[in-house]
Amino acid sequence: MPVTLSDVANRAKVSPATVSRVLNGNYPVAAATRERVLRAVDELDYVLNGPASALAAATSDLVGILVNDIADPFFGIMASAAQSEMGGGEAAGPGRAGGEKLAVVCNTGGSPTRELTYLTLLQRQRAAAVLLTGDAVEDPAHSAAVAAKLARLAEAGTRVVLCGRPPLAAHPDAVVAALPFDNRGGARALTEHLLELGHRRIGHVAGPAERTTTRHRLEGLRAALAAAGAGDDRTHRRLTVHGPYDRRSGYDGARELLRRDPELTAIVAANDTVALGVCAALREAGLRVPEDVSVAGFDDLPFSADAVPALTTVRLPLHEAGARAGRLALGTEEPPAGRVAAVSARLVVRASTGAPPAR
Amino acid sequence: MPVTLSDVANRAKVSPATVSRVLNGNYPVAAATRERVLRAVDELDYVLNGPASALAAATSDLVGILVNDIADPFFGIMASAAQSEMGGGEAAGPGRAGGEKLAVVCNTGGSPTRELTYLTLLQRQRAAAVLLTGDAVEDPAHSAAVAAKLARLAEAGTRVVLCGRPPLAAHPDAVVAALPFDNRGGARALTEHLLELGHRRIGHVAGPAERTTTRHRLEGLRAALAAAGAGDDRTHRRLTVHGPYDRRSGYDGARELLRRDPELTAIVAANDTVALGVCAALREAGLRVPEDVSVAGFDDLPFSADAVPALTTVRLPLHEAGARAGRLALGTEEPPAGRVAAVSARLVVRASTGAPPAR
DNA sequence: AGCGCCGTAGAAAGCGCTTTCTGCCGACGC
DNA sequence: GCGTCGGCAGAAAGCGCTTTCTACGGCGCT
């Protein structure tokens, strides 16, 4: 019932081989013949059978993008940037010419199991490339499993790229490139800003425990604190709470921190969304931002500039990183030397931070 | 090099057919044999070749979810709800048992061309189902092209479902089900709320022109206005500006509306994100919300409750709708009678609307 | 004039799986 | 005790494409 390659061949009075060559454009075909074939394709409204050609050619045009939370713009921005690098832009011809890829995003929900599941599914589809974004869970067993999976994928010819995620410990060369974010540096700069302003009692609503991103941001923060001789480790731990990357976590976290230390003058949030929750809790407690308590976010998502007050945060060039990762996955861009290129984080000072209240 | 079905068969001392049957679980296999096969699969770390099985079986386990903007939570929420209905939850076995699907989201960026491109790509992959979310562009040529494409997909066995999008005019039965949002009703209720509060000069920062959602929301608004005898058509048009669904559009739109009519007492935004931009512009102009000007959004995205002031808006059950659409796509849920089930919209009154200032 | 070569098209062998059709074997019925 | 049936496994024919290898003209060259 569906139109096949040979139907087209018959109509164009050529062999199936020729049609295939026209569609793939990787073999000389006389202009007149090509013309005829294209016309037949058009007339029959033919669409290549993806599975069949993937099987025969042993590669497919599927590219998988794994994200932790598809409803979070942090990932949305990276994914859409990556996706926009991968064709799909112009009209798809009937064939696979032009190297258009089907870039698809897979939502792991932050669950290691689902991450592995998707990787298997992608492996099953013989994906051309896989792009992992965001956080990695710091469970040795899981990291090993992921690394092993990626190694197998790489073996089968899939290009693996890591974006906003540290390089693999286990099989570093299974990966084409890794673009980790400089979370440590960003957190450090942010904390220094707060210290300069005069803050000494700084609370932290951190991200989920056991995640590299969370750990790195914490390390940056503590490094700055330590360098300034502000507080000891026990204090830091007391002034840190963990939670997911949502508004609720910020709200609850801020209340908890306030309970633990009502004298707090600043709160650093795991990201901008969490920061909004923190602001809400503060406001509810009758505290003004930044006059009574300063608040800082992380990521610099678009809404942060519009918040009231506008959020001081650390800008991560999500779009650029995503786009670059996309090109790397496609092989359009040369991998960086050493396969790793850190993505820098820049402090953005806005209205939500200020000097601590005079006592 | 890669492990194939027959490798597994050899190791398990059975025929390839048997291995296939174990993996697909749709044919009786003696427990002992099954056991043996499963062990072999495990030992060889075998992963089914998706393209090959898709080719042989003439179906694949790919499900496409088309969204306009992956970085917008509006779509993120629907997509993630739909995706979570489609397996990927538990560990993926080596086979396709359990009907796990690879649910992938495709970002059209609101471009009709890319929409068609993705549809072709999905058709090429012989997708099991396709889920179109959000707005449809109101260009007859494009609608016809999409409808035709969907009809061909349906013909090939792909289940097509529409979520937050009106049923097809051209080939209504190409679609398994359509779950359009009640944008008219929502807009109407919202406008009535404003009218009851006493507002008469209501500005509108609408969504992109030539989109069904935009049109429906406008129609609801004008219906309410007309019913209350508030303003004529020319006035409405003068107090309406169009723009994309982003913060910027709200900001620019509000400034423009203020210029056109400084006596405005309320502004209805295309959605919550736009509403935030409106608030920013108002604030900048020295106007308080809602004391001087009331502002209302649409969709009730999570951040709306946290905005300052908390946004009055229209709640769309995005999660529920997405989940239902997912089940419909999978065939887990019976399609509604007539294949169409409107999704209701509910007014949520919060702090951003109030009585107009006494003159 | 003959040779070889370039440019182009066709034949055909798979790619790795699913599935019908066939066949074996033990159990059960009469 | 033999025929028959049912439960399970194997053989083999594709699924629709890609790609090597082969074939065929016509051209330029010697």
JSON list of N, CA, C and O in Angstrom, two decimals, chain B residues 147-190:
[
{"chain": "B", "resi": 147, "resn": "ALA", "atom": "N", "xyz": [-3.08, 19.07, 7.35]},
{"chain": "B", "resi": 147, "resn": "ALA", "atom": "CA", "xyz": [-4.17, 18.10, 7.38]},
{"chain": "B", "resi": 147, "resn": "ALA", "atom": "C", "xyz": [-3.87, 16.94, 6.43]},
{"chain": "B", "resi": 147, "resn": "ALA", "atom": "O", "xyz": [-4.06, 15.78, 6.77]},
{"chain": "B", "resi": 148, "resn": "ALA", "atom": "N", "xyz": [-3.36, 17.26, 5.26]},
{"chain": "B", "resi": 148, "resn": "ALA", "atom": "CA", "xyz": [-3.06, 16.22, 4.28]},
{"chain": "B", "resi": 148, "resn": "ALA", "atom": "C", "xyz": [-1.97, 15.30, 4.82]},
{"chain": "B", "resi": 148, "resn": "ALA", "atom": "O", "xyz": [-2.06, 14.07, 4.73]},
{"chain": "B", "resi": 149, "resn": "LYS", "atom": "N", "xyz": [-0.96, 15.92, 5.41]},
{"chain": "B", "resi": 149, "resn": "LYS", "atom": "CA", "xyz": [0.13, 15.14, 5.98]},
{"chain": "B", "resi": 149, "resn": "LYS", "atom": "C", "xyz": [-0.38, 14.21, 7.07]},
{"chain": "B", "resi": 149, "resn": "LYS", "atom": "O", "xyz": [-0.05, 13.02, 7.12]},
{"chain": "B", "resi": 150, "resn": "LEU", "atom": "N", "xyz": [-1.22, 14.75, 7.92]},
{"chain": "B", "resi": 150, "resn": "LEU", "atom": "CA", "xyz": [-1.75, 13.94, 9.02]},
{"chain": "B", "resi": 150, "resn": "LEU", "atom": "C", "xyz": [-2.60, 12.81, 8.48]},
{"chain": "B", "resi": 150, "resn": "LEU", "atom": "O", "xyz": [-2.60, 11.70, 9.01]},
{"chain": "B", "resi": 151, "resn": "ALA", "atom": "N", "xyz": [-3.31, 13.10, 7.41]},
{"chain": "B", "resi": 151, "resn": "ALA", "atom": "CA", "xyz": [-4.14, 12.06, 6.81]},
{"chain": "B", "resi": 151, "resn": "ALA", "atom": "C", "xyz": [-3.26, 10.91, 6.33]},
{"chain": "B", "resi": 151, "resn": "ALA", "atom": "O", "xyz": [-3.57, 9.74, 6.54]},
{"chain": "B", "resi": 152, "resn": "ARG", "atom": "N", "xyz": [-2.15, 11.25, 5.72]},
{"chain": "B", "resi": 152, "resn": "ARG", "atom": "CA", "xyz": [-1.26, 10.20, 5.23]},
{"chain": "B", "resi": 152, "resn": "ARG", "atom": "C", "xyz": [-0.64, 9.42, 6.39]},
{"chain": "B", "resi": 152, "resn": "ARG", "atom": "O", "xyz": [-0.46, 8.20, 6.31]},
{"chain": "B", "resi": 153, "resn": "LEU", "atom": "N", "xyz": [-0.32, 10.15, 7.43]},
{"chain": "B", "resi": 153, "resn": "LEU", "atom": "CA", "xyz": [0.22, 9.47, 8.61]},
{"chain": "B", "resi": 153, "resn": "LEU", "atom": "C", "xyz": [-0.80, 8.49, 9.15]},
{"chain": "B", "resi": 153, "resn": "LEU", "atom": "O", "xyz": [-0.48, 7.33, 9.46]},
{"chain": "B", "resi": 154, "resn": "ALA", "atom": "N", "xyz": [-2.02, 8.96, 9.27]},
{"chain": "B", "resi": 154, "resn": "ALA", "atom": "CA", "xyz": [-3.08, 8.12, 9.82]},
{"chain": "B", "resi": 154, "resn": "ALA", "atom": "C", "xyz": [-3.25, 6.88, 8.95]},
{"chain": "B", "resi": 154, "resn": "ALA", "atom": "O", "xyz": [-3.40, 5.77, 9.45]},
{"chain": "B", "resi": 155, "resn": "GLU", "atom": "N", "xyz": [-3.22, 7.10, 7.68]},
{"chain": "B", "resi": 155, "resn": "GLU", "atom": "CA", "xyz": [-3.34, 6.00, 6.73]},
{"chain": "B", "resi": 155, "resn": "GLU", "atom": "C", "xyz": [-2.28, 4.93, 6.97]},
{"chain": "B", "resi": 155, "resn": "GLU", "atom": "O", "xyz": [-2.52, 3.74, 6.85]},
{"chain": "B", "resi": 156, "resn": "ALA", "atom": "N", "xyz": [-1.10, 5.40, 7.33]},
{"chain": "B", "resi": 156, "resn": "ALA", "atom": "CA", "xyz": [0.00, 4.47, 7.55]},
{"chain": "B", "resi": 156, "resn": "ALA", "atom": "C", "xyz": [-0.03, 3.88, 8.95]},
{"chain": "B", "resi": 156, "resn": "ALA", "atom": "O", "xyz": [0.88, 3.16, 9.36]},
{"chain": "B", "resi": 157, "resn": "GLY", "atom": "N", "xyz": [-1.08, 4.21, 9.69]},
{"chain": "B", "resi": 157, "resn": "GLY", "atom": "CA", "xyz": [-1.22, 3.58, 10.99]},
{"chain": "B", "resi": 157, "resn": "GLY", "atom": "C", "xyz": [-0.74, 4.41, 12.16]},
{"chain": "B", "resi": 157, "resn": "GLY", "atom": "O", "xyz": [-0.77, 3.95, 13.30]},
{"chain": "B", "resi": 158, "resn": "THR", "atom": "N", "xyz": [-0.30, 5.61, 11.91]},
{"chain": "B", "resi": 158, "resn": "THR", "atom": "CA", "xyz": [0.14, 6.47, 13.01]},
{"chain": "B", "resi": 158, "resn": "THR", "atom": "C", "xyz": [-1.08, 7.08, 13.70]},
{"chain": "B", "resi": 158, "resn": "THR", "atom": "O", "xyz": [-1.99, 7.57, 13.03]},
{"chain": "B", "resi": 159, "resn": "ARG", "atom": "N", "xyz": [-1.07, 7.03, 15.00]},
{"chain": "B", "resi": 159, "resn": "ARG", "atom": "CA", "xyz": [-2.19, 7.63, 15.74]},
{"chain": "B", "resi": 159, "resn": "ARG", "atom": "C", "xyz": [-1.91, 9.11, 15.95]},
{"chain": "B", "resi": 159, "resn": "ARG", "atom": "O", "xyz": [-0.90, 9.47, 16.55]},
{"chain": "B", "resi": 160, "resn": "VAL", "atom": "N", "xyz": [-2.79, 9.93, 15.49]},
{"chain": "B", "resi": 160, "resn": "VAL", "atom": "CA", "xyz": [-2.58, 11.37, 15.59]},
{"chain": "B", "resi": 160, "resn": "VAL", "atom": "C", "xyz": [-3.49, 11.95, 16.66]},
{"chain": "B", "resi": 160, "resn": "VAL", "atom": "O", "xyz": [-4.69, 11.68, 16.64]},
{"chain": "B", "resi": 161, "resn": "VAL", "atom": "N", "xyz": [-2.94, 12.69, 17.61]},
{"chain": "B", "resi": 161, "resn": "VAL", "atom": "CA", "xyz": [-3.82, 13.38, 18.54]},
{"chain": "B", "resi": 161, "resn": "VAL", "atom": "C", "xyz": [-3.43, 14.84, 18.67]},
{"chain": "B", "resi": 161, "resn": "VAL", "atom": "O", "xyz": [-2.28, 15.21, 18.55]},
{"chain": "B", "resi": 162, "resn": "LEU", "atom": "N", "xyz": [-4.46, 15.65, 18.88]},
{"chain": "B", "resi": 162, "resn": "LEU", "atom": "CA", "xyz": [-4.29, 17.10, 18.95]},
{"chain": "B", "resi": 162, "resn": "LEU", "atom": "C", "xyz": [-4.55, 17.55, 20.37]},
{"chain": "B", "resi": 162, "resn": "LEU", "atom": "O", "xyz": [-5.57, 17.21, 20.95]},
{"chain": "B", "resi": 163, "resn": "CYS", "atom": "N", "xyz": [-3.65, 18.33, 20.92]},
{"chain": "B", "resi": 163, "resn": "CYS", "atom": "CA", "xyz": [-3.82, 18.77, 22.30]},
{"chain": "B", "resi": 163, "resn": "CYS", "atom": "C", "xyz": [-3.71, 20.28, 22.37]},
{"chain": "B", "resi": 163, "resn": "CYS", "atom": "O", "xyz": [-2.66, 20.84, 22.07]},
{"chain": "B", "resi": 164, "resn": "GLY", "atom": "N", "xyz": [-4.79, 20.92, 22.79]},
{"chain": "B", "resi": 164, "resn": "GLY", "atom": "CA", "xyz": [-4.78, 22.38, 22.85]},
{"chain": "B", "resi": 164, "resn": "GLY", "atom": "C", "xyz": [-4.82, 22.98, 21.47]},
{"chain": "B", "resi": 164, "resn": "GLY", "atom": "O", "xyz": [-4.26, 24.04, 21.23]},
{"chain": "B", "resi": 165, "resn": "ARG", "atom": "N", "xyz": [-5.47, 22.28, 20.60]},
{"chain": "B", "resi": 165, "resn": "ARG", "atom": "CA", "xyz": [-5.47, 22.65, 19.20]},
{"chain": "B", "resi": 165, "resn": "ARG", "atom": "C", "xyz": [-6.79, 22.21, 18.62]},
{"chain": "B", "resi": 165, "resn": "ARG", "atom": "O", "xyz": [-7.27, 21.12, 18.93]},
{"chain": "B", "resi": 166, "resn": "PRO", "atom": "N", "xyz": [-7.39, 23.04, 17.81]},
{"chain": "B", "resi": 166, "resn": "PRO", "atom": "CA", "xyz": [-8.73, 22.72, 17.31]},
{"chain": "B", "resi": 166, "resn": "PRO", "atom": "C", "xyz": [-8.68, 21.53, 16.34]},
{"chain": "B", "resi": 166, "resn": "PRO", "atom": "O", "xyz": [-7.64, 21.26, 15.74]},
{"chain": "B", "resi": 167, "resn": "PRO", "atom": "N", "xyz": [-9.79, 20.83, 16.21]},
{"chain": "B", "resi": 167, "resn": "PRO", "atom": "CA", "xyz": [-9.85, 19.69, 15.28]},
{"chain": "B", "resi": 167, "resn": "PRO", "atom": "C", "xyz": [-9.55, 20.16, 13.86]},
{"chain": "B", "resi": 167, "resn": "PRO", "atom": "O", "xyz": [-9.71, 21.33, 13.54]},
{"chain": "B", "resi": 168, "resn": "LEU", "atom": "N", "xyz": [-9.14, 19.22, 13.04]},
{"chain": "B", "resi": 168, "resn": "LEU", "atom": "CA", "xyz": [-8.83, 19.54, 11.65]},
{"chain": "B", "resi": 168, "resn": "LEU", "atom": "C", "xyz": [-10.10, 19.86, 10.87]},
{"chain": "B", "resi": 168, "resn": "LEU", "atom": "O", "xyz": [-11.11, 19.19, 11.00]},
{"chain": "B", "resi": 169, "resn": "ALA", "atom": "N", "xyz": [-9.98, 20.87, 10.04]},
{"chain": "B", "resi": 169, "resn": "ALA", "atom": "CA", "xyz": [-11.13, 21.18, 9.19]},
{"chain": "B", "resi": 169, "resn": "ALA", "atom": "C", "xyz": [-11.18, 20.19, 8.04]},
{"chain": "B", "resi": 169, "resn": "ALA", "atom": "O", "xyz": [-12.24, 19.70, 7.65]},
{"chain": "B", "resi": 170, "resn": "ALA", "atom": "N", "xyz": [-10.01, 19.88, 7.51]},
{"chain": "B", "resi": 170, "resn": "ALA", "atom": "CA", "xyz": [-9.97, 19.11, 6.27]},
{"chain": "B", "resi": 170, "resn": "ALA", "atom": "C", "xyz": [-10.21, 17.61, 6.42]},
{"chain": "B", "resi": 170, "resn": "ALA", "atom": "O", "xyz": [-11.11, 17.06, 5.82]},
{"chain": "B", "resi": 171, "resn": "HIS", "atom": "N", "xyz": [-9.40, 16.96, 7.22]},
{"chain": "B", "resi": 171, "resn": "HIS", "atom": "CA", "xyz": [-9.55, 15.50, 7.34]},
{"chain": "B", "resi": 171, "resn": "HIS", "atom": "C", "xyz": [-9.83, 15.15, 8.79]},
{"chain": "B", "resi": 171, "resn": "HIS", "atom": "O", "xyz": [-8.99, 14.56, 9.45]},
{"chain": "B", "resi": 172, "resn": "PRO", "atom": "N", "xyz": [-10.99, 15.51, 9.31]},
{"chain": "B", "resi": 172, "resn": "PRO", "atom": "CA", "xyz": [-11.22, 15.34, 10.74]},
{"chain": "B", "resi": 172, "resn": "PRO", "atom": "C", "xyz": [-10.96, 13.93, 11.24]},
{"chain": "B", "resi": 172, "resn": "PRO", "atom": "O", "xyz": [-10.57, 13.73, 12.39]},
{"chain": "B", "resi": 173, "resn": "ASP", "atom": "N", "xyz": [-11.12, 12.92, 10.42]},
{"chain": "B", "resi": 173, "resn": "ASP", "atom": "CA", "xyz": [-10.95, 11.57, 10.99]},
{"chain": "B", "resi": 173, "resn": "ASP", "atom": "C", "xyz": [-9.57, 11.02, 10.81]},
{"chain": "B", "resi": 173, "resn": "ASP", "atom": "O", "xyz": [-9.32, 9.85, 11.10]},
{"chain": "B", "resi": 174, "resn": "ALA", "atom": "N", "xyz": [-8.66, 11.87, 10.39]},
{"chain": "B", "resi": 174, "resn": "ALA", "atom": "CA", "xyz": [-7.27, 11.43, 10.37]},
{"chain": "B", "resi": 174, "resn": "ALA", "atom": "C", "xyz": [-6.80, 11.38, 11.82]},
{"chain": "B", "resi": 174, "resn": "ALA", "atom": "O", "xyz": [-5.78, 10.77, 12.14]},
{"chain": "B", "resi": 175, "resn": "VAL", "atom": "N", "xyz": [-7.56, 12.02, 12.67]},
{"chain": "B", "resi": 175, "resn": "VAL", "atom": "CA", "xyz": [-7.14, 12.24, 14.03]},
{"chain": "B", "resi": 175, "resn": "VAL", "atom": "C", "xyz": [-7.86, 11.30, 15.00]},
{"chain": "B", "resi": 175, "resn": "VAL", "atom": "O", "xyz": [-9.06, 11.08, 14.87]},
{"chain": "B", "resi": 176, "resn": "VAL", "atom": "N", "xyz": [-7.15, 10.74, 15.93]},
{"chain": "B", "resi": 176, "resn": "VAL", "atom": "CA", "xyz": [-7.76, 9.87, 16.92]},
{"chain": "B", "resi": 176, "resn": "VAL", "atom": "C", "xyz": [-8.62, 10.68, 17.86]},
{"chain": "B", "resi": 176, "resn": "VAL", "atom": "O", "xyz": [-9.73, 10.29, 18.21]},
{"chain": "B", "resi": 177, "resn": "ALA", "atom": "N", "xyz": [-8.08, 11.83, 18.28]},
{"chain": "B", "resi": 177, "resn": "ALA", "atom": "CA", "xyz": [-8.83, 12.68, 19.18]},
{"chain": "B", "resi": 177, "resn": "ALA", "atom": "C", "xyz": [-8.23, 14.07, 19.19]},
{"chain": "B", "resi": 177, "resn": "ALA", "atom": "O", "xyz": [-7.05, 14.25, 18.94]},
{"chain": "B", "resi": 178, "resn": "ALA", "atom": "N", "xyz": [-9.08, 15.04, 19.47]},
{"chain": "B", "resi": 178, "resn": "ALA", "atom": "CA", "xyz": [-8.62, 16.41, 19.61]},
{"chain": "B", "resi": 178, "resn": "ALA", "atom": "C", "xyz": [-9.10, 16.94, 20.95]},
{"chain": "B", "resi": 178, "resn": "ALA", "atom": "O", "xyz": [-10.24, 16.70, 21.35]},
{"chain": "B", "resi": 179, "resn": "LEU", "atom": "N", "xyz": [-8.20, 17.60, 21.67]},
{"chain": "B", "resi": 179, "resn": "LEU", "atom": "CA", "xyz": [-8.56, 18.16, 22.98]},
{"chain": "B", "resi": 179, "resn": "LEU", "atom": "C", "xyz": [-8.33, 19.66, 22.94]},
{"chain": "B", "resi": 179, "resn": "LEU", "atom": "O", "xyz": [-7.35, 20.16, 23.50]},
{"chain": "B", "resi": 180, "resn": "PRO", "atom": "N", "xyz": [-9.20, 20.39, 22.30]},
{"chain": "B", "resi": 180, "resn": "PRO", "atom": "CA", "xyz": [-9.01, 21.84, 22.20]},
{"chain": "B", "resi": 180, "resn": "PRO", "atom": "C", "xyz": [-9.25, 22.51, 23.55]},
{"chain": "B", "resi": 180, "resn": "PRO", "atom": "O", "xyz": [-10.06, 22.02, 24.34]},
{"chain": "B", "resi": 181, "resn": "PHE", "atom": "N", "xyz": [-8.53, 23.59, 23.80]},
{"chain": "B", "resi": 181, "resn": "PHE", "atom": "CA", "xyz": [-8.76, 24.33, 25.04]},
{"chain": "B", "resi": 181, "resn": "PHE", "atom": "C", "xyz": [-9.92, 25.29, 24.85]},
{"chain": "B", "resi": 181, "resn": "PHE", "atom": "O", "xyz": [-10.12, 25.81, 23.75]},
{"chain": "B", "resi": 182, "resn": "ASP", "atom": "N", "xyz": [-10.62, 25.53, 25.91]},
{"chain": "B", "resi": 182, "resn": "ASP", "atom": "CA", "xyz": [-11.74, 26.46, 25.81]},
{"chain": "B", "resi": 182, "resn": "ASP", "atom": "C", "xyz": [-11.23, 27.88, 25.99]},
{"chain": "B", "resi": 182, "resn": "ASP", "atom": "O", "xyz": [-11.49, 28.54, 27.00]},
{"chain": "B", "resi": 183, "resn": "ASN", "atom": "N", "xyz": [-10.51, 28.34, 25.00]},
{"chain": "B", "resi": 183, "resn": "ASN", "atom": "CA", "xyz": [-9.93, 29.68, 25.10]},
{"chain": "B", "resi": 183, "resn": "ASN", "atom": "C", "xyz": [-10.98, 30.76, 25.08]},
{"chain": "B", "resi": 183, "resn": "ASN", "atom": "O", "xyz": [-10.87, 31.77, 25.77]},
{"chain": "B", "resi": 184, "resn": "ARG", "atom": "N", "xyz": [-12.01, 30.55, 24.30]},
{"chain": "B", "resi": 184, "resn": "ARG", "atom": "CA", "xyz": [-13.09, 31.54, 24.23]},
{"chain": "B", "resi": 184, "resn": "ARG", "atom": "C", "xyz": [-13.74, 31.70, 25.59]},
{"chain": "B", "resi": 184, "resn": "ARG", "atom": "O", "xyz": [-13.86, 32.80, 26.11]},
{"chain": "B", "resi": 185, "resn": "GLY", "atom": "N", "xyz": [-14.13, 30.58, 26.16]},
{"chain": "B", "resi": 185, "resn": "GLY", "atom": "CA", "xyz": [-14.81, 30.62, 27.45]},
{"chain": "B", "resi": 185, "resn": "GLY", "atom": "C", "xyz": [-13.93, 31.24, 28.52]},
{"chain": "B", "resi": 185, "resn": "GLY", "atom": "O", "xyz": [-14.39, 32.05, 29.33]},
{"chain": "B", "resi": 186, "resn": "GLY", "atom": "N", "xyz": [-12.65, 30.86, 28.51]},
{"chain": "B", "resi": 186, "resn": "GLY", "atom": "CA", "xyz": [-11.73, 31.38, 29.52]},
{"chain": "B", "resi": 186, "resn": "GLY", "atom": "C", "xyz": [-11.60, 32.89, 29.39]},
{"chain": "B", "resi": 186, "resn": "GLY", "atom": "O", "xyz": [-11.68, 33.62, 30.39]},
{"chain": "B", "resi": 187, "resn": "ALA", "atom": "N", "xyz": [-11.42, 33.36, 28.19]},
{"chain": "B", "resi": 187, "resn": "ALA", "atom": "CA", "xyz": [-11.24, 34.79, 27.97]},
{"chain": "B", "resi": 187, "resn": "ALA", "atom": "C", "xyz": [-12.51, 35.53, 28.36]},
{"chain": "B", "resi": 187, "resn": "ALA", "atom": "O", "xyz": [-12.47, 36.62, 28.93]},
{"chain": "B", "resi": 188, "resn": "ARG", "atom": "N", "xyz": [-13.60, 34.90, 28.06]},
{"chain": "B", "resi": 188, "resn": "ARG", "atom": "CA", "xyz": [-14.87, 35.53, 28.38]},
{"chain": "B", "resi": 188, "resn": "ARG", "atom": "C", "xyz": [-15.04, 35.67, 29.89]},
{"chain": "B", "resi": 188, "resn": "ARG", "atom": "O", "xyz": [-15.39, 36.74, 30.40]},
{"chain": "B", "resi": 189, "resn": "ALA", "atom": "N", "xyz": [-14.74, 34.61, 30.60]},
{"chain": "B", "resi": 189, "resn": "ALA", "atom": "CA", "xyz": [-14.88, 34.65, 32.06]},
{"chain": "B", "resi": 189, "resn": "ALA", "atom": "C", "xyz": [-13.95, 35.71, 32.65]},
{"chain": "B", "resi": 189, "resn": "ALA", "atom": "O", "xyz": [-14.33, 36.47, 33.55]},
{"chain": "B", "resi": 190, "resn": "LEU", "atom": "N", "xyz": [-12.76, 35.75, 32.12]},
{"chain": "B", "resi": 190, "resn": "LEU", "atom": "CA", "xyz": [-11.78, 36.71, 32.61]},
{"chain": "B", "resi": 190, "resn": "LEU", "atom": "C", "xyz": [-12.27, 38.14, 32.38]},
{"chain": "B", "resi": 190, "resn": "LEU", "atom": "O", "xyz": [-12.20, 39.00, 33.26]}
]
